[in-house]
Every structure is written in C-alpha cells, then in structure tokens.
CSV table of C-alpha atoms and ligand atoms in Angstrom, one decimal:
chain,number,residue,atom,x,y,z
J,186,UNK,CA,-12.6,9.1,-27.1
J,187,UNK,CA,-12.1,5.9,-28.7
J,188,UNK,CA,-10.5,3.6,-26.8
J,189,UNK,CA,-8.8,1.2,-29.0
J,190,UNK,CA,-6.2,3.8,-30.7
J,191,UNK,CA,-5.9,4.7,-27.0
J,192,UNK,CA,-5.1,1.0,-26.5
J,193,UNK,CA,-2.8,0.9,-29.8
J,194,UNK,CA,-1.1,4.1,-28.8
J,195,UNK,CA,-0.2,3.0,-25.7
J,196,UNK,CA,1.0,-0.8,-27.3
J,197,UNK,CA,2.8,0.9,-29.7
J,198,UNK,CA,4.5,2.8,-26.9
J,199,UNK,CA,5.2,-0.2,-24.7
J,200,UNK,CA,6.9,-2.2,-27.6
J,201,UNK,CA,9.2,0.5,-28.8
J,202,UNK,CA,9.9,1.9,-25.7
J,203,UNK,CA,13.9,2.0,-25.5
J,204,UNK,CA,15.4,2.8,-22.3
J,205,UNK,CA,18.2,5.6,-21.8
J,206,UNK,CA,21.5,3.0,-22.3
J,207,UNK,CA,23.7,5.0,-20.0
J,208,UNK,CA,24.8,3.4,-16.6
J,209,UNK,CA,23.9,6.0,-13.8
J,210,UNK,CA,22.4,5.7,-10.6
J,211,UNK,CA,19.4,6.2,-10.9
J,212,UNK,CA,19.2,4.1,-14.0
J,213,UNK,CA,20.6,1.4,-12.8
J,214,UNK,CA,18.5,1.8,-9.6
J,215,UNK,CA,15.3,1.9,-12.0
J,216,UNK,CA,16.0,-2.2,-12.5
J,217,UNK,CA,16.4,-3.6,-9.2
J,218,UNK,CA,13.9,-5.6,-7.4
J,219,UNK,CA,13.6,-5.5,-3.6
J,220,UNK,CA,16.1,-8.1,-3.2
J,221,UNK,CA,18.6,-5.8,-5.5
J,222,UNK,CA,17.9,-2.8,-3.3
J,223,UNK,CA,18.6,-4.8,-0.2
J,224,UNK,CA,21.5,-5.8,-0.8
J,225,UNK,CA,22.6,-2.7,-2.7
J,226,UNK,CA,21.7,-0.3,0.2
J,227,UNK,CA,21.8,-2.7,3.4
J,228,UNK,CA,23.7,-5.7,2.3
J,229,UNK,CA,21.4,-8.4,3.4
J,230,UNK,CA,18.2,-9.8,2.7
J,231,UNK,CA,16.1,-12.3,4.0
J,232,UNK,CA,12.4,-14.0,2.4
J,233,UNK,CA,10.0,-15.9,3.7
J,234,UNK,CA,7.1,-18.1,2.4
J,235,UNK,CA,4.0,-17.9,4.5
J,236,UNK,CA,0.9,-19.5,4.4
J,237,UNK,CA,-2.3,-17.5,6.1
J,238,UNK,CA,-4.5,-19.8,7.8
J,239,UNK,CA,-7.3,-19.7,4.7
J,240,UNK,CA,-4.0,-21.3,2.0
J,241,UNK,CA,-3.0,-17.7,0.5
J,242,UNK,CA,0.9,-18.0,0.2
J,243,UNK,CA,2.6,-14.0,0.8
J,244,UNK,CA,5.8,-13.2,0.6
J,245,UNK,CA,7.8,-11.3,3.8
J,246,UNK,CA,11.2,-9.6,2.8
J,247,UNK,CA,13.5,-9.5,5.8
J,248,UNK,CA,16.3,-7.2,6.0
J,249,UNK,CA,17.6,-8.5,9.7
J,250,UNK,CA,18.9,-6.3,12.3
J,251,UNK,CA,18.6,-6.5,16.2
J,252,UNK,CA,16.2,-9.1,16.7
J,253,UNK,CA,14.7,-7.4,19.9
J,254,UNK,CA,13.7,-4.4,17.5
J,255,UNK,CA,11.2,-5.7,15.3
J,256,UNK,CA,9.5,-3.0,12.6
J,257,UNK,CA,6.7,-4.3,10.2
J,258,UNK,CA,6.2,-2.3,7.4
J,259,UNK,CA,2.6,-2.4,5.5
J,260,UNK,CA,2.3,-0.8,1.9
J,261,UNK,CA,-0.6,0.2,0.6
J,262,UNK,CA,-3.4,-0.4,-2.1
J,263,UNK,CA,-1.3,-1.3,-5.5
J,264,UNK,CA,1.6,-1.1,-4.1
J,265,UNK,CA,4.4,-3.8,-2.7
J,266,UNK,CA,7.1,-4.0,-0.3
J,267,UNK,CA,9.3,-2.5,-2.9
J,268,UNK,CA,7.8,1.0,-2.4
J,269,UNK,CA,9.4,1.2,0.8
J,270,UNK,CA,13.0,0.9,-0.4
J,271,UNK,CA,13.5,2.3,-4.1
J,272,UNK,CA,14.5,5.1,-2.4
J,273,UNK,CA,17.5,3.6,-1.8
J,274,UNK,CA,19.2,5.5,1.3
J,275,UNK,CA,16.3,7.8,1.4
J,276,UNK,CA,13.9,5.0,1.2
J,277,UNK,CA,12.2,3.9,4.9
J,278,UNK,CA,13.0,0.3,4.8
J,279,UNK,CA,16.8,1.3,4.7
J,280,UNK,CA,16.7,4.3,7.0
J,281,UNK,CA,15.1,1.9,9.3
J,282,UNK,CA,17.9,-0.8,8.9
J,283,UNK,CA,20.8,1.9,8.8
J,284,UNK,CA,19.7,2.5,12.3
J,285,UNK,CA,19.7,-1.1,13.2
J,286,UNK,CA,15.9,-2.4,12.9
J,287,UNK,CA,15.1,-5.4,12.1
J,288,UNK,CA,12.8,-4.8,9.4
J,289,UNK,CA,10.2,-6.5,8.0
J,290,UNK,CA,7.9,-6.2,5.0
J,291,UNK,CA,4.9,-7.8,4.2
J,292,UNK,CA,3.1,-8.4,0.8
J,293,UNK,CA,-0.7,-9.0,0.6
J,294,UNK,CA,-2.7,-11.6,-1.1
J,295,UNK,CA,-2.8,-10.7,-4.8
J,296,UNK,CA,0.1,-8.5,-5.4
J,297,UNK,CA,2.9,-9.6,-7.6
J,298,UNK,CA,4.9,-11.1,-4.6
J,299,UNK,CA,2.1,-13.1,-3.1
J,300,UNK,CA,-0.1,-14.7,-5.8
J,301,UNK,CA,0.3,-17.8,-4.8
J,302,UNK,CA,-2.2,-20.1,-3.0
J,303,UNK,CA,-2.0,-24.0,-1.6
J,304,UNK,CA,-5.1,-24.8,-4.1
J,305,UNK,CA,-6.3,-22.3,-6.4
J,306,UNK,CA,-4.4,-20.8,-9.4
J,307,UNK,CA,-4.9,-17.3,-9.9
J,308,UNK,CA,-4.8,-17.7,-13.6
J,309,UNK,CA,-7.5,-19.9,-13.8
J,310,UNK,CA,-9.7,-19.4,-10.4
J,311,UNK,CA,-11.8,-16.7,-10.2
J,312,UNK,CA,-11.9,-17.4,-6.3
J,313,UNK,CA,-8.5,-16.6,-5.6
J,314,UNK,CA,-9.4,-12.9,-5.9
J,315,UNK,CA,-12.3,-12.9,-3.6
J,316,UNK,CA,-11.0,-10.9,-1.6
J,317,UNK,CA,-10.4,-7.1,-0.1
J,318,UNK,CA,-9.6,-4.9,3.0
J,319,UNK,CA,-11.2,-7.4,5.0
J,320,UNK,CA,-9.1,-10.6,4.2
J,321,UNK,CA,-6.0,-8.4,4.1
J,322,UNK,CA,-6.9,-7.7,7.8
J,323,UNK,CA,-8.0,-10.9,9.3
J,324,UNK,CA,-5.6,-12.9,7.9
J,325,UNK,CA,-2.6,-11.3,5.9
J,326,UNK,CA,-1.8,-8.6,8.7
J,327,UNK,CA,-2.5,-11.2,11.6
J,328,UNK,CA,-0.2,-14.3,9.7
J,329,UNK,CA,2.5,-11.6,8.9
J,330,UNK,CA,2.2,-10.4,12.8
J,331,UNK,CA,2.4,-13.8,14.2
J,332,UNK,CA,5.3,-14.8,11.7
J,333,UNK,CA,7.5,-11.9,12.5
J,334,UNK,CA,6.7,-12.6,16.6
J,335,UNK,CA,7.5,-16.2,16.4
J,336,UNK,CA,11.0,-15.7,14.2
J,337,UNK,CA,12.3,-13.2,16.9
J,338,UNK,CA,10.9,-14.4,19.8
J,339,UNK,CA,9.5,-11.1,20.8
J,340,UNK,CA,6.3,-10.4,22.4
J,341,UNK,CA,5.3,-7.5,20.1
J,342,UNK,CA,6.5,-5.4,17.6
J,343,UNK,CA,6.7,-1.9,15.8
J,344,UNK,CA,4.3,-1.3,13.3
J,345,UNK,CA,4.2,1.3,10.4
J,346,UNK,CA,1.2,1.3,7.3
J,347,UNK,CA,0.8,3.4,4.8
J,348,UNK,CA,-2.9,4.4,3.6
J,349,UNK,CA,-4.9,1.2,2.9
J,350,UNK,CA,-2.1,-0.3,5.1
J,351,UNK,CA,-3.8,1.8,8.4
J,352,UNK,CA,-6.9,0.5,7.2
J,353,UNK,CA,-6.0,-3.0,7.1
J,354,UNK,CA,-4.6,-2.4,10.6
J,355,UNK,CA,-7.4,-1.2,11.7
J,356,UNK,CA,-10.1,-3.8,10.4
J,357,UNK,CA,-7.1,-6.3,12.6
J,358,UNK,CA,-7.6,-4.5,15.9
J,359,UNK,CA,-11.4,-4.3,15.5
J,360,UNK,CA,-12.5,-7.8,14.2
J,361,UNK,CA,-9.5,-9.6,16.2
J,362,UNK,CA,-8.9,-7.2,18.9
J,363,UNK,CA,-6.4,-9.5,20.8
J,364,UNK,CA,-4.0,-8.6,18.2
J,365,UNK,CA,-3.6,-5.0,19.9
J,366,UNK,CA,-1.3,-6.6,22.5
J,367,UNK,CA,0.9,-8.0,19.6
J,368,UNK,CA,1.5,-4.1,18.6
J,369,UNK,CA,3.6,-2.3,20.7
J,370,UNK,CA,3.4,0.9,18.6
J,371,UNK,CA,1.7,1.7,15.6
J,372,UNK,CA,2.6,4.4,13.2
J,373,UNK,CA,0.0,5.4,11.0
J,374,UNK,CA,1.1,7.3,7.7
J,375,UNK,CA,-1.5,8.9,5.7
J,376,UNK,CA,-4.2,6.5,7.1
J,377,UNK,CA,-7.7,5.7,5.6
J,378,UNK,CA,-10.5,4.5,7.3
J,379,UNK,CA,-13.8,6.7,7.1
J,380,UNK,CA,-13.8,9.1,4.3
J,381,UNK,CA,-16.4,11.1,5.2
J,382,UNK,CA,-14.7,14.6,3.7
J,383,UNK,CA,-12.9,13.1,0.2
J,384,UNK,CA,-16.6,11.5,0.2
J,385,UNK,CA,-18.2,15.0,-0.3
J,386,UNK,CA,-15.7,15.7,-2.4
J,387,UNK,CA,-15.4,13.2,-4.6
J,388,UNK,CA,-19.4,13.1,-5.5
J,389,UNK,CA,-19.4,11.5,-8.6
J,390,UNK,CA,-17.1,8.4,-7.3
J,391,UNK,CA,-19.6,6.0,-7.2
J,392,UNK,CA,-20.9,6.7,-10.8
J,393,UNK,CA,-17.2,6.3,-12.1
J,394,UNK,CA,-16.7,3.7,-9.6
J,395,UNK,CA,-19.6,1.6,-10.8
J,396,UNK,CA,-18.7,2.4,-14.5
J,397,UNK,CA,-15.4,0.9,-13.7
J,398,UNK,CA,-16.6,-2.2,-12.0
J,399,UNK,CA,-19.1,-3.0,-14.6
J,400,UNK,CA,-16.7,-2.8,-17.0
J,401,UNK,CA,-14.1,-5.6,-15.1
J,402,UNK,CA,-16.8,-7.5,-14.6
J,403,UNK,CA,-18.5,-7.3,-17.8
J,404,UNK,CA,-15.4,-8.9,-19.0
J,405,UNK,CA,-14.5,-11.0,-16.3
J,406,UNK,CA,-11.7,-9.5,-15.3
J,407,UNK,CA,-10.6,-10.4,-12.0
J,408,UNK,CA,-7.2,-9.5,-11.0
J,409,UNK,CA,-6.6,-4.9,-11.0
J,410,UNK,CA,-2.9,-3.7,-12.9
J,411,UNK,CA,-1.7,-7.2,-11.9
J,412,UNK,CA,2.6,-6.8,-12.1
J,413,UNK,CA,2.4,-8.9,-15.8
J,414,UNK,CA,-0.9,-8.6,-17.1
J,415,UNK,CA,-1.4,-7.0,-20.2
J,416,UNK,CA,-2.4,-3.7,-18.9
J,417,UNK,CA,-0.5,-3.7,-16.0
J,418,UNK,CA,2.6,-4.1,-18.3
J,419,UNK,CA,1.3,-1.5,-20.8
J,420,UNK,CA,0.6,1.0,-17.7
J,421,UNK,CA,4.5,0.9,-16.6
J,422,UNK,CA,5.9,1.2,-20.2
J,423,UNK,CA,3.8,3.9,-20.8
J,424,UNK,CA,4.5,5.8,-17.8
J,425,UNK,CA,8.0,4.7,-18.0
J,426,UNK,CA,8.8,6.4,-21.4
J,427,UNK,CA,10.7,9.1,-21.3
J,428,UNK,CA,9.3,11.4,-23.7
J,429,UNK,CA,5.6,11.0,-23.5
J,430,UNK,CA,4.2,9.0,-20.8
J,431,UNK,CA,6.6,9.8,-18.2
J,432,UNK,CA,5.3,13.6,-17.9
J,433,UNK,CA,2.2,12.5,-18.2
J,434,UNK,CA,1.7,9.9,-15.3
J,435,UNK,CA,4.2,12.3,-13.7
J,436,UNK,CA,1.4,15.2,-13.4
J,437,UNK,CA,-1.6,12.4,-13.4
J,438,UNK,CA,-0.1,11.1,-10.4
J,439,UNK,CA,0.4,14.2,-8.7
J,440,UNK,CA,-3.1,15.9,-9.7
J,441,UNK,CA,-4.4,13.1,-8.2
J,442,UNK,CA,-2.8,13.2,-4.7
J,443,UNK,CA,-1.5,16.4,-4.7
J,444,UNK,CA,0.5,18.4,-6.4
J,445,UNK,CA,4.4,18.1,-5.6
J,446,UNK,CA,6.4,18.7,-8.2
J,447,UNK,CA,10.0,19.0,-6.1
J,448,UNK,CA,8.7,16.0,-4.3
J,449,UNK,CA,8.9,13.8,-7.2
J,450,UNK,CA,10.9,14.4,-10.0
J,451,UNK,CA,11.0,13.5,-13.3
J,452,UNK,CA,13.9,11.0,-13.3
J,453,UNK,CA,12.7,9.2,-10.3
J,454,UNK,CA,9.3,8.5,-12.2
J,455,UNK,CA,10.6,5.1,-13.8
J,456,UNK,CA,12.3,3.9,-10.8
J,457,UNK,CA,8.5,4.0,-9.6
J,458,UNK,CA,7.2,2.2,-12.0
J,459,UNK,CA,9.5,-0.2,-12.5
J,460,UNK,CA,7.6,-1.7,-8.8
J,461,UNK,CA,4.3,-0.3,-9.3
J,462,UNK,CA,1.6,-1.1,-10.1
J,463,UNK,CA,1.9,-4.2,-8.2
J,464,UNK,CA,-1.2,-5.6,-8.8
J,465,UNK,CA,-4.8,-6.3,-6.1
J,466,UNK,CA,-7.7,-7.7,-6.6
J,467,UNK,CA,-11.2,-6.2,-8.7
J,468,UNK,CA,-13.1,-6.4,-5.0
J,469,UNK,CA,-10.5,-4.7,-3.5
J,470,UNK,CA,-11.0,-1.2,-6.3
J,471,UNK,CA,-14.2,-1.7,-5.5
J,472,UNK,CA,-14.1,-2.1,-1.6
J,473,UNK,CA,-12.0,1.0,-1.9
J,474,UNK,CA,-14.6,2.9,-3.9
J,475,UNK,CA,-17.1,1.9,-1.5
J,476,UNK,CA,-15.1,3.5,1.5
J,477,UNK,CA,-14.7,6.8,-0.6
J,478,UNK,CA,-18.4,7.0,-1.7
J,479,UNK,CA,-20.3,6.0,1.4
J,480,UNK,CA,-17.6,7.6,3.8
J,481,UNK,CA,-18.2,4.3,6.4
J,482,UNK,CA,-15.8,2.2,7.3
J,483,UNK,CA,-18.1,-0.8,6.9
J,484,UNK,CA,-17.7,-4.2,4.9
J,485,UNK,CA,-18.1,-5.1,1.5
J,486,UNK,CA,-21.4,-4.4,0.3
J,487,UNK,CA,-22.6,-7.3,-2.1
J,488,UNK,CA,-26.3,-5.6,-1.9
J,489,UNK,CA,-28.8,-6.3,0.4
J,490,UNK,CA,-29.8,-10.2,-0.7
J,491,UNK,CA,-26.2,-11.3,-0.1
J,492,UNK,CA,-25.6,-8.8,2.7
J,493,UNK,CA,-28.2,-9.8,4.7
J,494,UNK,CA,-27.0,-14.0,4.2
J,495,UNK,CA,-23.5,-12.7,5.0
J,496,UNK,CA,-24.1,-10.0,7.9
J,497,UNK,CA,-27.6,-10.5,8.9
J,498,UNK,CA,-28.4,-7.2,8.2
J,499,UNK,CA,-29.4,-5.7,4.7
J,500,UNK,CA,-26.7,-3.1,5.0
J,501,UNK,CA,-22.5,-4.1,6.2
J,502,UNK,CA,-21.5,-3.5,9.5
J,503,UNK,CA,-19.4,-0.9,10.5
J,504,UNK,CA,-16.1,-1.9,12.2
J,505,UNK,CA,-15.8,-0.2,15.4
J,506,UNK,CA,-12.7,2.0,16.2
J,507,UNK,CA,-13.4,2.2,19.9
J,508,UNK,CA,-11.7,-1.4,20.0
J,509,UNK,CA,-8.4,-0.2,17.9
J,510,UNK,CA,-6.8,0.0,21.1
J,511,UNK,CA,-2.8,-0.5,19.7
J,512,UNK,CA,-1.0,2.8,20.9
J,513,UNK,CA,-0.8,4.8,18.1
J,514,UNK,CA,1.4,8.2,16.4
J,515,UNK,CA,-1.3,9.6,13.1
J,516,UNK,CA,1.4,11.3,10.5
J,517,UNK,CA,-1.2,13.5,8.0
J,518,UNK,CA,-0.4,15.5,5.3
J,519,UNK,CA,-1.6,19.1,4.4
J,520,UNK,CA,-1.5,18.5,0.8
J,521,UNK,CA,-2.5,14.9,0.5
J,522,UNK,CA,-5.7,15.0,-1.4
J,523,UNK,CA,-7.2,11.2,-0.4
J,524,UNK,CA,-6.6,10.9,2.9
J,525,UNK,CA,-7.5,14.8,3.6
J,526,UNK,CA,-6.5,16.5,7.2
J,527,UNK,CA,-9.8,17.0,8.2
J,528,UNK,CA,-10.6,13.2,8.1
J,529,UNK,CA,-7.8,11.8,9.7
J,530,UNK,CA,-8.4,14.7,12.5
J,531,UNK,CA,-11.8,12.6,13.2
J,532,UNK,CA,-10.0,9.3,13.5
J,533,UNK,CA,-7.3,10.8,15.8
J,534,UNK,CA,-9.8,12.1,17.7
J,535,UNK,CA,-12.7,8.6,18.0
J,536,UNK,CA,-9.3,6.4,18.1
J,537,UNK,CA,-8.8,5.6,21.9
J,538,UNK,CA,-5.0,5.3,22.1
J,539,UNK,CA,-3.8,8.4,19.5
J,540,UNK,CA,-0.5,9.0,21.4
J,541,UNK,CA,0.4,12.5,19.3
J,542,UNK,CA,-1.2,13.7,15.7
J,543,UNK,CA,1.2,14.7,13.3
J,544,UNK,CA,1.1,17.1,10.9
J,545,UNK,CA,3.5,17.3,8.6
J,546,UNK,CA,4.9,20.9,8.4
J,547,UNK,CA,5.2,21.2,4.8
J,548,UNK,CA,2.8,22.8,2.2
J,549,UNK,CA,2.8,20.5,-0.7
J,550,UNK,CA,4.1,17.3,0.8
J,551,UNK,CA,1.1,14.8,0.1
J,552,UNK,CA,0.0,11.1,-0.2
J,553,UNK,CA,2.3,9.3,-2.2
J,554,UNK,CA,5.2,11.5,-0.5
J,555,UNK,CA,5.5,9.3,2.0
J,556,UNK,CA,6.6,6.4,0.6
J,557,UNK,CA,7.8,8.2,-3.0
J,558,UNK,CA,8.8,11.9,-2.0
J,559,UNK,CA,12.7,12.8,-2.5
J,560,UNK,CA,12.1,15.0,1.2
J,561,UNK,CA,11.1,12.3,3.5
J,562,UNK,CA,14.4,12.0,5.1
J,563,UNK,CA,13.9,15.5,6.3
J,564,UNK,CA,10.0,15.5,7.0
J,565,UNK,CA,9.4,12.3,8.0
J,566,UNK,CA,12.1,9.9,8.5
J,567,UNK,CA,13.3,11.8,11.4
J,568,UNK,CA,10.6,12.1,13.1
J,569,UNK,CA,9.8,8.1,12.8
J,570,UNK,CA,12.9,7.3,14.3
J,571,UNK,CA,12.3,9.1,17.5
J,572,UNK,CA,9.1,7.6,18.0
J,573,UNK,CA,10.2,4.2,17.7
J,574,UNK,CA,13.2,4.7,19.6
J,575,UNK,CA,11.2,5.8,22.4
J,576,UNK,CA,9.7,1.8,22.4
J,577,UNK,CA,12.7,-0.1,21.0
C,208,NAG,C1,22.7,10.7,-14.1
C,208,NAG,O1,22.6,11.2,-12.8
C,208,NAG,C2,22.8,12.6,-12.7
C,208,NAG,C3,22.7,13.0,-11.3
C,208,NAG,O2,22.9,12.0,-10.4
C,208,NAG,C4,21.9,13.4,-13.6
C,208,NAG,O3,22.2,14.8,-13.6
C,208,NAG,C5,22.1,12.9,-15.0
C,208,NAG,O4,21.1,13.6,-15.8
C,208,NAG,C6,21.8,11.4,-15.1
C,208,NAG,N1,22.1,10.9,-16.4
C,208,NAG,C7,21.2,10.4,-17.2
C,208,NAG,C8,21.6,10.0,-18.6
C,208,NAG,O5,20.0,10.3,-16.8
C,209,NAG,C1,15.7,-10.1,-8.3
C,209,NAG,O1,16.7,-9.8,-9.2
C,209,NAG,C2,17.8,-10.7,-9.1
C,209,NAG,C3,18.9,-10.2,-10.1
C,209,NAG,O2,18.4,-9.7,-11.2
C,209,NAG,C4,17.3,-12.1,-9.6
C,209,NAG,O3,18.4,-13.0,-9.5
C,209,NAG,C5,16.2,-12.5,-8.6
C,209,NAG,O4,15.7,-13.8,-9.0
C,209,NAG,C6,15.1,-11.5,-8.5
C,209,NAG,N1,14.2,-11.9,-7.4
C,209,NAG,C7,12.9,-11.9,-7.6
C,209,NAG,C8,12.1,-12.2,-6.4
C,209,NAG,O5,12.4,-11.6,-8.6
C,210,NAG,C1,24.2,4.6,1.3
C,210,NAG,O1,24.5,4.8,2.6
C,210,NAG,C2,25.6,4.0,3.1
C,210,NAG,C3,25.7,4.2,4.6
C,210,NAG,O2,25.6,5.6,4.9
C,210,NAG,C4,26.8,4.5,2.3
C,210,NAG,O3,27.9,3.7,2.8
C,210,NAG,C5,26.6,4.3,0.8
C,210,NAG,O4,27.7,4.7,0.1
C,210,NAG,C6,25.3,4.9,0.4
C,210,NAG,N1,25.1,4.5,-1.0
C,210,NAG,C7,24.7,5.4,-2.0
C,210,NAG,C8,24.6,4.8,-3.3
C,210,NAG,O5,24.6,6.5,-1.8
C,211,NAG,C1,6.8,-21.0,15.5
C,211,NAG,O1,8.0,-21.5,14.9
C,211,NAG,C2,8.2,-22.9,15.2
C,211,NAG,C3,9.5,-23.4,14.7
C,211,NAG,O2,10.1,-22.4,13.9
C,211,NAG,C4,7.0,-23.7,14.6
C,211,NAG,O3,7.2,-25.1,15.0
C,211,NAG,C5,5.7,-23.2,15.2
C,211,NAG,O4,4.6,-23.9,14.5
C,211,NAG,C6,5.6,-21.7,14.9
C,211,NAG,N1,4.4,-21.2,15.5
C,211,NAG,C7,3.5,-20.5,14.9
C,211,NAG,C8,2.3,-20.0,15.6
C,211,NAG,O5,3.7,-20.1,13.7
C-alpha cells in the first residue's frame, strides 16, 4: 500500500467534500458544539476554566439543575464531553438534565477543549503531552471532583465513565484513595482496567502498537487525531463524506467494537464526527496499548532504566483494586469487543464495593453504543436513572 495516494486520496476528499445543503435535523444537529446542543436540548449551559494543581487548564460544561444532585460525566479515550449529548434527547447528558441533574462534564488534558496550560504551549512544547491514564487520574478526575464539590457545596457526587473514563476512575481511588468518600456512586459503563481476555485476543497488539509508536515518534509527533491537526481534520472529512468515507468508517468503526448496524446508522455517522476525534496525547495510545498487550493494570512502562528511576522497580507497579472502594453499578456489553464480558466479570468480581453487574440484555449492543447507539434510551438510560435516583 502506498501511503501517500492514501494520503492524497483522503486530501482530495477533505477539500472537496460538500455537505448535503438541506436544513434537517440531523443536519443541522451535525454542526453544533456542546454549547449548541445545550442549549438546543436543555436550554442552559454553563463553562468553567479550571486549573489542576500541575498548570493544565480543562474545560467543565455545566448544564445546572438541582444543585443537591450532582452527576459527573467522564468520556473516554478520543473522545470529549460532546459525546455525551449529540444525541440530543437521546443523548445522556440531556436525559440526565430532563430529569433534573445537575450535570457536569469534564474534559481531560489534551483534548480539543482542554489544551491549554499556565506555561507550556502545546504547539510548541513537547512536555505538554507528557502525559496518560495516570495524570488523567491524579489530577484531571481529582480537580474536576473537587471543582464540581466546591460549586455546589455538596459532600459528594454521582459519578458515570465511560471506558478509559472507569479506568481513570479507578487509577483516582487507588493512588488517592481519599477520593472514594467524594463518590457517592459510581457508574461504570463499558469499563477498562485489566485486559487480560482482549489481551489474548488481540496478540499481535504490541507489534502494531510498537509500529505505531515508532512511527509518531520517528517524526516527533506528539499530540494523537488532535480536533485541528492535519490528520485529525482529514480523518473527520473523510469519515464525514457521504459517499465514500462515511460507509467506510461506518463499518470500520463497528468491526472494530462490534458490529451494530441498527445501533448506529448511517446518517448519524457525521453528527459523530463532527465531535470526534477529539484529540489525546501519543503516551496516552501508547499507555492504552500497553494495558491491552500486557493485560495489567500497571503504569507506563518507559523500560526498565527509567522504570526503575521512576518506580524503583525495573517493571511498573500495578494499581491495586482492593482500595477502589467508591460504591459502584458495572454496565457490560455482550457485544462490545474491547472491554469483553469476561473481563469486566473479573473486575466486578476483585472490585470490593460492586453493588450490581449489569449486563446489558441485548445481542449486538457494544462499546461505542453507549455513548453513540440510537437504543440507549431503552437499554441503558433507564436503567441509569433508577440507580441514581436510589442516591439522589
Ligand atoms: C431528514 O430527516 C429525515 C428523518 O428525520 C430523513 O428521512 C431524511 O432523509 C433527512 N433528509 C436528508 C436530506 O438527509
Ligand atoms: C459554539 O458554537 C457557537 C455558535 O456557532 C459559537 O458562538 C461558540 O463560540 C462555540 N463555542 C465553542 C466553545 O467553540
Ligand atoms: C426534546 O425534548 C423536549 C422535552 O421533552 C421537547 O420539548 C423537545 O421538543 C424535544 N426536541 C426535539 C428536537 O425532539
Ligand atoms: C472553593 O471556592 C471558593 C470560592 O468560590 C474558593 O475561594 C476556594 O479556593 C475554593 N476551594 C477549592 C478547594 O477549590
């Protein structure tokens, strides 16, 4: 394959792509921004600047409801806040206000919302993108935790994450473990920690993984489908066109999570990528690989000279589950082909406060489902809102 007519098909594409002219709802939903969908669907919208205690600046979205009902929402790898409300009604972030939550959305370090620091430029500064899981943890989860607390004057809050958003979670309960008093119920959708079954799966991850890398490295590329970069752009025009790329990302997409056809539907498909992807850092893919190929939940592995400076030890430390100890509802998927039954079945079961595991009754309802899928009002949203109105 040779990669730069791939590259000049897909330019080609992205500068000639035309977008269908008529006015329709789901066209003219395909342009909004999180603050248009607020205030389409909920009428009201709030953001908020704030600074993590290591100068990262991330943007909250508010959209305010009974301040004794708090909900934080946490997306998941690539993705933003806005993947939790282009679903307009059907979308979580405005089921959740509709029944009068007061929900919150955070954005972590890197993404297009938050790439923003007190000192270094993420243009320019290679160390603004030092950073993965971990820091997204430690620092993004806990300032976003503490922000939310301190605006309504609660004592806790509802928590909901989706994939790399559990994981996040969880690194926050383990490494800071006074934070599980801050959490008065987590919901855990499609979470990731230890992939020990996609891991046997997936055996030639770290190959690809590593030819990946090398490759962003080689060429110093730091920031992953940033929002504007180059490729990011070219990514979301491609799979935005209607006649080629559209289908294409449609069924890449799916094959790669699961297949879902009903769940996602073709004209939906540029509404998606209108918000996505949003953009993370190159440690982050590769953190991420890591998880899937050595199916720990450990920390970054720099190799064993830097390891054993950082950690003491020539291989990362695992993060320890037993002191996760928020109360927690695990919502899995049958079909979701990353964060697979049979692994979130051994977190449910070494997690110490797993209130209920969920599985979703549903043959083909999968990963990106639950944030994207036209049936979540039915599957899902439901059954979220009588969990957390059994705490609010
Ligand atoms: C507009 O939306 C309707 C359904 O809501 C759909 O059937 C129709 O194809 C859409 N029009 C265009 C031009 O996409
Ligand atoms: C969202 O879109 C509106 C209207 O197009 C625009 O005024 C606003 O600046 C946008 N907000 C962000 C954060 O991009
Ligand atoms: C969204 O739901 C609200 C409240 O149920 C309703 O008033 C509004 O018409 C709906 N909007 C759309 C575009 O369906
Ligand atoms: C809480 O908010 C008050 C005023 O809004 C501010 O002075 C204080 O520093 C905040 N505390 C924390 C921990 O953010």
């Amino acid at each position: 394959m040779n990669h730069t007519i791939i590259a000049l098909i897909l330019l080609t594409i992205s500068i000639t792509n035309t977008n269908c002219k008529h006015i329709n709802g789901t066209l003219e939903d395909k342009r909004l921004n999180f603050t248009g969908f607020a205030l389409k669907y909920a009428g009201a919208v709030a953001e908020y600047d704030v600074t993590t205690e290591d100068g990262y600046i991330l943007k909250l979205f508010r959209i305010p409801g009974d301040k004794t009902k708090p909900v934080l929402l946490m997306h998941g790898l690539l993705c933003s806040s806005n993947d939790f409300i282009i679903r307009g009604n059907d979308s979580l972030a405005i089921t959740l206000a509709h029944a009068g939550y007061d929900v919150w959305l955070s954005n972590y370090r890197g993404n297009m919302h938050s790439r923003r620091h007190h000192t270094r430029n993420p243009d320019t500064d290679a160390s603004f993108w030092r950073f993965g899981p971990y820091e997204h943890g430690y620092y993004d989860l806990a300032t976003s935790i503490d922000f939310v607390l301190n605006k309504t004057k609660e004592r806790s809050l509802s928590l909901i994450g989706h994939s790399e958003g559990m994981l996040i979670t969880y690194i926050l309960g383990a490494e800071r473990p006074e934070y599980n008093d801050k959490i008065k119920i987590v919901i855990a959708l499609a979470p990731a920690c230890h992939l020990e079954q996609i891991s046997l799966r997936l055996p030639k991850i770290e190959q690809i993984g590593s030819i990946l890398i090398n490759f962003l490295k080689l060429h110093n590329i730091e920031e992953f489908l940033g929002f504007n970069t180059v490729s990011g752009k070219m990514l979301r025009n491609f799979c935005s066109d209607r006649f080629l790329g559209n289908d294409m990302c449609r069924q890449f997409f799916l094959f790669a999570f699961g297949f879902d056809p009903e769940g996602l539907e073709p004209s939906f498909i540029p509404t998606i990528f209108n918000n996505f992807p949003a953009g993370t850092s190159r440690q982050n893919i590769e953190h991420s690989i890591q998880f899937i190929s050595s199916g720990k939940f450990k920390q970054f592995d720099y190799g064993p000279i830097t390891n054993f400076i950082k950690y003491g030890s020539e291989v990362p430390p695992e993060h320890d589950l037993k002191k996760v100890t928020m109360k927690m509802y695990i919502i899995a998927a049958k079909n979701d082909k990353l964060s697979v039954i049979e692994d979130n079945g051994l977190q449910a079961k070494e997690l110490p406060n797993v209130e209920e595991y969920i599985i979703i009754e549903n043959e083909l309802f999968n990963h990106m489902d639950f944030i994207w899928g036209r049936h979540t009002p039915k599957l899902l949203h439901y059954r979220i809102l009588e969990i957390l109105k059994k705490y609010n």
